[in-house]
Structure formats: C-alpha cells, structure tokens
Coordinates of C-alpha atoms and ligand atoms in Angstrom, one line a residue:
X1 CA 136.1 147.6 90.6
X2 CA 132.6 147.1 91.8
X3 CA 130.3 149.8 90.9
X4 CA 128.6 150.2 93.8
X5 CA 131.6 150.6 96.2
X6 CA 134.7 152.0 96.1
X7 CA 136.8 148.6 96.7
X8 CA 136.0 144.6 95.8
X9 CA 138.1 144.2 99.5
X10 CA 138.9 146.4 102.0
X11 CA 141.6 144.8 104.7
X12 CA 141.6 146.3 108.1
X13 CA 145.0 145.6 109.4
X14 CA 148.7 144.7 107.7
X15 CA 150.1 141.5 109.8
X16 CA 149.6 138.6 107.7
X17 CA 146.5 137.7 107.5
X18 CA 145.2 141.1 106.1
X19 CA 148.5 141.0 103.8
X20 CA 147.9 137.8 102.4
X21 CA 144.4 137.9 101.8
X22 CA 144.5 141.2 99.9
X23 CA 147.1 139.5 97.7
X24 CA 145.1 136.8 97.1
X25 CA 141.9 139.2 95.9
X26 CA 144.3 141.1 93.8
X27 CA 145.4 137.9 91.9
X28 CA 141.7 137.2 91.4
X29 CA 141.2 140.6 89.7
X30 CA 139.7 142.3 92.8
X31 CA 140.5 145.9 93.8
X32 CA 141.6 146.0 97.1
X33 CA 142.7 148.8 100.1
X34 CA 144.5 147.8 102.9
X35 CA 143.8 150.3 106.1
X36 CA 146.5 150.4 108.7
X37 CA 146.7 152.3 111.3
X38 CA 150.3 152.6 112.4
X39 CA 152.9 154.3 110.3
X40 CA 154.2 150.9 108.6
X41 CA 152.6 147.6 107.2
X42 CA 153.4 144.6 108.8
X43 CA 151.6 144.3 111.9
X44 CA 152.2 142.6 115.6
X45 CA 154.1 140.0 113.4
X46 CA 156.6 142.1 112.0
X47 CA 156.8 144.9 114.5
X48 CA 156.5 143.8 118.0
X49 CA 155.7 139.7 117.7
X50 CA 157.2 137.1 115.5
X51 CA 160.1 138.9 113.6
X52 CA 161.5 140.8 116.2
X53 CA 161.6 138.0 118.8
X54 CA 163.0 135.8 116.6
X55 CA 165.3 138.6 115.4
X56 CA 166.4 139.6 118.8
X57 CA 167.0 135.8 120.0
X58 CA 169.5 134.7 116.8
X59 CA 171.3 138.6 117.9
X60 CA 172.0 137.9 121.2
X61 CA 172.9 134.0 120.3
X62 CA 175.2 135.2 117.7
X63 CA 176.5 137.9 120.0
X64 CA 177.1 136.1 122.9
X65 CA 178.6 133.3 121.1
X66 CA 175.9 130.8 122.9
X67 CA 175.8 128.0 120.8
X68 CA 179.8 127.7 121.2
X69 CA 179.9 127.8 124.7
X70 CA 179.8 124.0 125.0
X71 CA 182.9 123.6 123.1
X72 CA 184.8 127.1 124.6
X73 CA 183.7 127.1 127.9
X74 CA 180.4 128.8 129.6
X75 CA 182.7 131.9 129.9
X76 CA 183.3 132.2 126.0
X77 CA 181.6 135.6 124.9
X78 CA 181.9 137.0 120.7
X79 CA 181.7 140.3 122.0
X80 CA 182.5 141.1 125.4
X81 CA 180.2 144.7 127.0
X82 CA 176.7 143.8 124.6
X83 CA 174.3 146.8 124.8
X84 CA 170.8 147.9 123.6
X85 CA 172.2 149.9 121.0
X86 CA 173.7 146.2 119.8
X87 CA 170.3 144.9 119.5
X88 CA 168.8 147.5 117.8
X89 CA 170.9 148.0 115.5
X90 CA 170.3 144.4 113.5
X91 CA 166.5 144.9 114.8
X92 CA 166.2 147.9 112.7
X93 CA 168.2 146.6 110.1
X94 CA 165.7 143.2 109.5
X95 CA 162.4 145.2 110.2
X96 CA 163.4 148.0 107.6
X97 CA 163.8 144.6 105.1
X98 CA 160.8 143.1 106.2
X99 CA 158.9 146.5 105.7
X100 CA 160.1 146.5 102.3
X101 CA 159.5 143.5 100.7
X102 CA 155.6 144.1 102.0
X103 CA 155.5 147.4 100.2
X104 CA 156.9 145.4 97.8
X105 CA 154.9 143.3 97.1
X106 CA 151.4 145.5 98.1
X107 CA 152.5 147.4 94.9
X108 CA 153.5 144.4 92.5
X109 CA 149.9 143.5 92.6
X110 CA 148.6 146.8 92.9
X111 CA 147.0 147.0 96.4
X112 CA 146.3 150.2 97.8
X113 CA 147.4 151.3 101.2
X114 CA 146.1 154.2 103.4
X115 CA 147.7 154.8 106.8
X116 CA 144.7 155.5 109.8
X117 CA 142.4 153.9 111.8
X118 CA 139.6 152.2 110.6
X119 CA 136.4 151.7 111.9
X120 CA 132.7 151.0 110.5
X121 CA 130.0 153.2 109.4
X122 CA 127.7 150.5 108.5
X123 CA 128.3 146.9 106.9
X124 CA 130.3 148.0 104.0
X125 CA 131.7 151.8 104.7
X126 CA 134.7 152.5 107.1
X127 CA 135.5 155.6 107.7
X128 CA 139.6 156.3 108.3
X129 CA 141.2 158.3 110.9
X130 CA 144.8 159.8 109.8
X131 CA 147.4 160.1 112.9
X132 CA 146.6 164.4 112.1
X133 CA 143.4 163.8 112.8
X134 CA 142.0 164.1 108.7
X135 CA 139.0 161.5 108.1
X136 CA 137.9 160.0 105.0
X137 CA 135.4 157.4 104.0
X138 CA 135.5 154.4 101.5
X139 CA 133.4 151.2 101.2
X140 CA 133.8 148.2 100.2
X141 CA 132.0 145.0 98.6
X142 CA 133.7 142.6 100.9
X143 CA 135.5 143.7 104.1
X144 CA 138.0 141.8 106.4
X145 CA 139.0 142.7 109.7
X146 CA 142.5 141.7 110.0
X147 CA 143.3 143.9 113.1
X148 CA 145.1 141.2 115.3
X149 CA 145.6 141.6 119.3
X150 CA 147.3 143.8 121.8
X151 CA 148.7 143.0 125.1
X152 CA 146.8 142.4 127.9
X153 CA 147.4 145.2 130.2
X154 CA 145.8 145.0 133.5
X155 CA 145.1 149.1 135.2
X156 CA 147.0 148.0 138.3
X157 CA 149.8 147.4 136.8
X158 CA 152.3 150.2 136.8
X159 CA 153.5 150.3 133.0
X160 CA 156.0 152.7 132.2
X161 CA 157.7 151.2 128.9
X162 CA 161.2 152.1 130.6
X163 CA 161.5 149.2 133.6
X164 CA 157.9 147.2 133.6
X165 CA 157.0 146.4 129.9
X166 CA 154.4 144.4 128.0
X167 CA 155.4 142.1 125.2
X168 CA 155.6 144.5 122.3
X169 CA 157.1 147.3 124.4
X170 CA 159.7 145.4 125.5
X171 CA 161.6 145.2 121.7
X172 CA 162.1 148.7 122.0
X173 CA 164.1 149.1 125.7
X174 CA 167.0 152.1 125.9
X175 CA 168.5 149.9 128.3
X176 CA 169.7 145.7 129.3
X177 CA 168.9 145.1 133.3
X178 CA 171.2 142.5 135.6
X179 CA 167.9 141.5 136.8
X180 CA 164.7 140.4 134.7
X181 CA 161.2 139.6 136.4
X182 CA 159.3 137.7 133.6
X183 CA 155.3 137.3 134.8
X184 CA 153.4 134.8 133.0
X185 CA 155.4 131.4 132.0
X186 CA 153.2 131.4 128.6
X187 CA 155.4 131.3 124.8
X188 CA 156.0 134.8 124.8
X189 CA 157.3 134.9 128.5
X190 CA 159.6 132.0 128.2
X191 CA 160.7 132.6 124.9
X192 CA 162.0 135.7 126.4
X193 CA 163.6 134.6 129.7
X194 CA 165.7 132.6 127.6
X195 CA 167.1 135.2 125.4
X196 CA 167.7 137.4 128.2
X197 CA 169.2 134.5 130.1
X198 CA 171.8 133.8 127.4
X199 CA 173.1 137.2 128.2
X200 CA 173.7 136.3 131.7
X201 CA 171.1 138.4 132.8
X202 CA 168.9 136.7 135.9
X203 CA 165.6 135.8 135.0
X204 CA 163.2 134.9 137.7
X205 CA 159.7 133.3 136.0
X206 CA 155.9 133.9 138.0
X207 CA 153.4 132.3 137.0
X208 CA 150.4 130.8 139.5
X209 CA 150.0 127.9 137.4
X210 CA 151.9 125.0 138.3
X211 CA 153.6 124.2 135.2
X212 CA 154.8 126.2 132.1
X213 CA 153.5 125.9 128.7
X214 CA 150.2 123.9 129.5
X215 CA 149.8 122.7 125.7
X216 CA 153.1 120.6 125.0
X217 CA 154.5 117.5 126.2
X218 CA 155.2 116.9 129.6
X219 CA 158.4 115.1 129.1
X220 CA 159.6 117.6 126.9
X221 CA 159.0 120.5 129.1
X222 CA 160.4 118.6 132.0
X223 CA 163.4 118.4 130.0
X224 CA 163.2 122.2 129.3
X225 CA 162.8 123.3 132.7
X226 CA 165.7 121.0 134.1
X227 CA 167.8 123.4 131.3
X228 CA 166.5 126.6 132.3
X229 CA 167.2 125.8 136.0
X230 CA 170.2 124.5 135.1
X231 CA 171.3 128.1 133.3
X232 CA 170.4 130.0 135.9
X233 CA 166.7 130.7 135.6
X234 CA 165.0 131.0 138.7
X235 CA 161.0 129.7 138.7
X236 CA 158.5 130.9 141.2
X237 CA 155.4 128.3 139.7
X238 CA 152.3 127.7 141.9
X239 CA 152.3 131.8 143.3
X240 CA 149.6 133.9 142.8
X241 CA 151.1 137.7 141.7
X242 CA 149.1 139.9 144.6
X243 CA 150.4 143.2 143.5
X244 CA 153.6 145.0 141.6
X245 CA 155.0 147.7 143.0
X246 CA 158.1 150.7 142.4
X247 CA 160.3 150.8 145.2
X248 CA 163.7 152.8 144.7
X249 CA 163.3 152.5 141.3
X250 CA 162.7 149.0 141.1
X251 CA 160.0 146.5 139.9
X252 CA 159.2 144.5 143.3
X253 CA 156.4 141.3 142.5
X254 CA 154.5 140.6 145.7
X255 CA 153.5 137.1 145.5
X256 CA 150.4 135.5 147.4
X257 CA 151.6 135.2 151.1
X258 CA 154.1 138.4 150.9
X259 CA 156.6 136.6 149.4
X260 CA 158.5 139.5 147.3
X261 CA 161.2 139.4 144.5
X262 CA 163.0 142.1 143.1
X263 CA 164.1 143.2 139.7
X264 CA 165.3 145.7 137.6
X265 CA 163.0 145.4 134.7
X266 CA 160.0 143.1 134.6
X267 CA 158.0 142.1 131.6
X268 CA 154.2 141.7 131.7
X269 CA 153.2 138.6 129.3
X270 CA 149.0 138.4 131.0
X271 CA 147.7 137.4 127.4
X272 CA 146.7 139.6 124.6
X273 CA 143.0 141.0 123.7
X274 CA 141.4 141.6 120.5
X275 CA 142.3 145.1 118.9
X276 CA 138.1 145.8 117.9
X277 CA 137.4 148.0 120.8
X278 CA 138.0 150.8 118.2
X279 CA 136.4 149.5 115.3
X280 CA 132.7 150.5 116.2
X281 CA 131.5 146.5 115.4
X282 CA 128.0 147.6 116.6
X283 CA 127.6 149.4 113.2
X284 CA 128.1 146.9 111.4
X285 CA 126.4 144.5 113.6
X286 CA 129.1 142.6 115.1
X287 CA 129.8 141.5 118.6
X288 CA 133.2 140.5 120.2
X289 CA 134.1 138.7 123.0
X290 CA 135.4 139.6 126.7
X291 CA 138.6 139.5 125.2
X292 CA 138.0 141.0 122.1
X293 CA 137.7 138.6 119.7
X294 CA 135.2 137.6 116.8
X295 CA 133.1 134.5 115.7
X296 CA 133.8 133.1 112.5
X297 CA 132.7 130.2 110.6
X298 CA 135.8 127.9 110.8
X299 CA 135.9 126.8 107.4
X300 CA 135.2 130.2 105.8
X301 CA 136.3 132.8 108.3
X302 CA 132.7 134.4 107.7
X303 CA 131.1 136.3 110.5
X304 CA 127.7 136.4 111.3
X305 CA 127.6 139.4 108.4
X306 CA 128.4 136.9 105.5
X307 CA 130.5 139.9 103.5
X308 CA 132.3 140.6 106.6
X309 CA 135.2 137.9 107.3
X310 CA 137.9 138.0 110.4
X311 CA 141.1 136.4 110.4
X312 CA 144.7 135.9 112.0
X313 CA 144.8 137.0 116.0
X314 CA 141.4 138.3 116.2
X315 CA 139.6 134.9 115.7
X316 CA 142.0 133.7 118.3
X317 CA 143.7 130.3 118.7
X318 CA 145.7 129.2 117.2
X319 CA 147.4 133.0 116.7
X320 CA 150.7 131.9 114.8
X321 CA 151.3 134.5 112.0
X322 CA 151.8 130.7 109.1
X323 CA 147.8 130.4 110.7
X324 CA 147.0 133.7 110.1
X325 CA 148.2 134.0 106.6
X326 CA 146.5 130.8 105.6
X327 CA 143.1 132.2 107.0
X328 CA 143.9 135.4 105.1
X329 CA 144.2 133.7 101.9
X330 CA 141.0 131.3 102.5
X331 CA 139.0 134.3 103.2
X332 CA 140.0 136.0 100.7
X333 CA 139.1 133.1 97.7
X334 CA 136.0 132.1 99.7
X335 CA 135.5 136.1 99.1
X336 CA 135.4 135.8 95.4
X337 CA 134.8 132.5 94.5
X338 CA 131.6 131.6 96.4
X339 CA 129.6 134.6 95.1
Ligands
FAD1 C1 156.4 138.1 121.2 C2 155.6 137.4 120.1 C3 156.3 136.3 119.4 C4 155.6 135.6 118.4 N1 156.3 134.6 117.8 C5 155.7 133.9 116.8 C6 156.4 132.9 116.1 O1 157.5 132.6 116.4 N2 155.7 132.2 115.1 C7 154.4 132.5 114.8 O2 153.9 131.9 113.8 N3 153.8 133.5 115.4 C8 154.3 134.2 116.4 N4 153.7 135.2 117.0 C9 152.3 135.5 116.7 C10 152.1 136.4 115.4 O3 152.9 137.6 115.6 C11 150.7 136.6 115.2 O4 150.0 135.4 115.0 C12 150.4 137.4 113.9 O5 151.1 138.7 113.9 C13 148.9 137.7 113.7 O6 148.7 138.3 112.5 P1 147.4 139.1 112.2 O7 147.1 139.0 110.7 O8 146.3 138.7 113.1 O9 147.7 140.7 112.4 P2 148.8 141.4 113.4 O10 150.2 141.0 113.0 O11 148.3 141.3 114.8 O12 148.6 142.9 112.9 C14 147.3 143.6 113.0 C15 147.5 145.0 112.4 O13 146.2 145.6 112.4 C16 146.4 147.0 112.7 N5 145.2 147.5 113.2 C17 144.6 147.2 114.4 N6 143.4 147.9 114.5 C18 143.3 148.7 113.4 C19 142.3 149.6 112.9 N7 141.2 149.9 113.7 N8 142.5 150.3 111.8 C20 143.7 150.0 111.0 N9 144.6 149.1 111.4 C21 144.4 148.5 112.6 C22 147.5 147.0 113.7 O14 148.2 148.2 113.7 C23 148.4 145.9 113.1 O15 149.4 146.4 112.2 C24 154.3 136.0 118.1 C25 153.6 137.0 118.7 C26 154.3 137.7 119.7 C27 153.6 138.8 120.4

C-alpha cells in the first residue's frame, strides 16, 4: 500500500470497467477499494443493461416457445398465461449468479468494497456517503471513475416506473401490458420491442428519425424492419413526439401534427447521461460534458488530471460493457506500469 494514501486505486463504480480494472491493479500488487453506491456490485451491466436484457429476451423466447413457432405453427406457445412473476423469477435467479461470481472474484484477489456514494474532496480523497447517511473519507494514489450512465429522463415526461418507464426501470415492471409504446428506435428500444413482441404484445415504435439504428447496414436493417412489420410491430418513423400524456390511465404519445397513439405502458429509451453530476468533478478539477461525460486520452483513458483515469459509459461511445472492461484493464496497467 502507498504510504501516503490509503489505496494504490480507488474505483468509483462496479459495472465492468471499474471491476476489471481493480482486478487488474490487484494482480499487479496494488491495493485497491472499489466504491459503489447501490447495494450490489455489478453495475448498469449487470442490473438494469446488458444481463438483464439479454436475460429477459432468452426467458420470454424460451417461454413462448419462439424459435419453434416456424415448425409448430405461429400459435405454438411452451407455456400458455406468461406473467411478470415468470420473468422475474429466472431474472433474479441469473442476477443473484452474476452478483456472486463478482464478489467472488473482488475477494479472490483481495479488493476491498464499500457500499456509498463517492465523490471528490480534492485530486486524490473521496469522501463516501452510506445509503444511512454515515460519511467517511479515503484517498487514493490513483483514482478511476468508473461510474457509467443513467437514462435520459426528460422533466416533461411523466415517469412513474408503473406504466411509462425508462430503460432500467423497465426490468423491474409488476405487470405485462397488451399494448407497448416504445419511444426512441435506438438498440435499447428495439431490442426491447422485440422481446415484448414475441409475447404477442403490440408494440408501436416513435422515433422522428427516419430510419432505425442509424449505425448498421442499410440492407440489413431493411431486412429487419420488413421482419418486425411482418410480426406485428407497428412503426411511426419521421414523427416528432410533441408531448406524453395520462389519460384514463393510459400512456397517450402526441406526435407532431396531433397525431396520437395509445398504450398501456410506454418505455422511454431518449439516450443515457453521464452519472458525474454527483461526483463534485470541480474538486478535483474535472469538467464533464452536456451530457455528462469526460475527456480522456484515447490510448490511456487519462484525464486532464494524469492520476485520474475514466472508463466504460462515462467516456462514451462505444458504451458496450466487452469495451468497457477492456478500457478498465488498460487504465489500470497504464496506472501502474507507466509510473
Ligand atoms: C438495456 C441495455 C442493454 C445493453 N445491452 C448490452 C449488450 O448486449 N452488450 C454490451 O456489450 N453492452 C450492453 N449494454 C451496455 C453496458 O451495460 C454498458 O456498456 C456497461 O454497463 C458500462 O459499464 P461501466 O463500467 O461504464 O459501468 P456501469 O455498468 O454503468 O456501472 C456503473 C456503476 O457505478 C455506480 N456509481 C455511479 N455513480 C457512483 C458514485 N458517485 N459513487 C459510487 N458508485 C457510483 C453505479 O451505481 C453503477 O453500479 C446495454 C445497456 C443497456 C442499458
């Protein structure tokens, strides 16, 4: 351990970039703490993002018997009435395994974990905010801010978590609607309509661009679309979103020229921010973006403070968790190999 500070690394943020880089310095000899703030390691990617999208897609196409229904017949279901309850259930299941293996492996290689939220001092001491409200302070030699994103969630938008959700809310609905508005025709959003399409619930898509999924192949989204039409899911492309509304209990989209379409859920996918609005960067001497985001060197993942790297969702594209964890571990021997 340095002598000057508490920790060789201190990691702000679980997901896998701050996972994998405090591996990484442990295996170099380095002392490391990992802060995170909610009550389990893992992060966007294990809580709300990668695993439990991916999670609740192979449920329902399991479940539904999907992939068999071009042999059986498009009325061929595994299990008849499928509830919330049924996704949860394998949801819990996987996240409780994913949890594990992190803790796992945090104390195989003796990393040190304290639950709060983090947020700088100075350069090199955070000080740590328990959910009760107890604070404590610890610096470190190096520090990375591994603190990802959070949905994008716009103050006229009437959130309520139980019928108009945001990307990371949505994993945890009570209840499955007949009818799903999906606004914003991004990765998240489509990757969505499809799983709730496969349980025959109608999707309708918003999005003012033209086209979905800006960054891939045109013939190969062509070829996408002419599938999701042809299973149901409605598109609304080209249509500026004016307002959303409640009305009798239901989400109502008002498109540009009064246009309307009604739902009985609707998910919110407008983007995610940076999570450093919390983190006090100006005592440190760090800046972020509009949305949130920091500066790095692209080959080291330094900031502008040379001791103080960023890495996964907060440095922005390309915001895969393989990306992040491949920053994490960069950062990390750039850290302790390049003095
Ligand atoms: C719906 C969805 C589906 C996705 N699907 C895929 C996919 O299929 N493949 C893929 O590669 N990627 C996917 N991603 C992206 C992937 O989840 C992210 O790229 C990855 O999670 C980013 O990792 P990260 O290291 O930046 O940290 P994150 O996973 O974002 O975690 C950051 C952690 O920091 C903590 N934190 C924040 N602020 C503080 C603070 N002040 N103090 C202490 N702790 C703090 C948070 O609580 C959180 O646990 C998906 C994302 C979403 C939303």
């Amino acid at each position: 351990m340095s002598k000057a500070y508490d920790f060789d690394l201190i990691v702000i943020g679980s997901g896998p970039s701050g996972r994998r880089a405090a591996v990484q310095a442990a295996k170099l000899g380095r002392s490391v703490l990992v802060i995170e703030e909610q009550h389990r390691v893992g992060g966007v990617s294990v809580h709300e993002g990668t695993i439990p999208s991916k999670t609740l897609r192979e449920t329902v196409l399991n479940l539904t018997g999907w992939r068999e229904r071009g042999f059986y017949g498009q009325s061929y279901r595994v299990k008849s009435e499928i509830t919330a309850n049924d996704l949860r259930m394998r949801l819990s299941k996987t996240l409780d395994f994913e949890v594990d293996i992190l803790e796992h492996q945090f104390a195989r290689n003796t990393v040190r974990v304290q639950h709060g939220r983090g947020r700088f001092l100075d350069s090199h001491r955070i000080e740590i905010e328990a959910k009760d409200g107890a604070t404590s302070v610890v610096s470190g030699e190096k520090i990375l801010i591994a603190v990802g994103t959070r949905p994008h969630r716009p103050n006229d938008v009437p959130f309520d978590d139980k019928i108009i959700f945001d990307s990371d809310a949505i994993v945890h609905l009570d209840e499955l609607p007949r009818s799903l508005i999906v606004v914003g025709a991004g990765v998240i959003g489509i990757e969505y309509a499809t799983i709730f399409n496969a349980l025959d619930i109608r999707v309708t898509i918003i999005d003012a661009r033209e086209d979905i999924l800006g960054f891939i192949d045109r013939e190969v989204v062509a070829e996408l679309m002419h599938w999701l039409r042809d299973l149901g899911v409605h598109f609304r492309l080209g249509m500026k979103l004016e307002s959303i509304q409640m009305e009798a209990g239901q989400p109502v989209a008002i498109l540009e020229g009064g246009r309307r379409v009604r739902g009985d859920m609707l998910l919110y996918t407008g983007g995610r921010s940076g999570a450093t609005d919390t983190l006090n960067l100006s005592a440190c001497g760090l800046e972020a973006d509009a949305r949130g985001r920091l500066k790095v060197d692209p080959q080291t993942f330094q900031t502008d403070v040379p001791h103080i790297y960023a890495t996964g969702d907060v440095i922005g594209f390309p915001s895969l968790a393989s990306t992040s964890m491949e920053q994490g571990r960069l950062a990390a021997y750039h850290a302790f190999t390049h003095g």
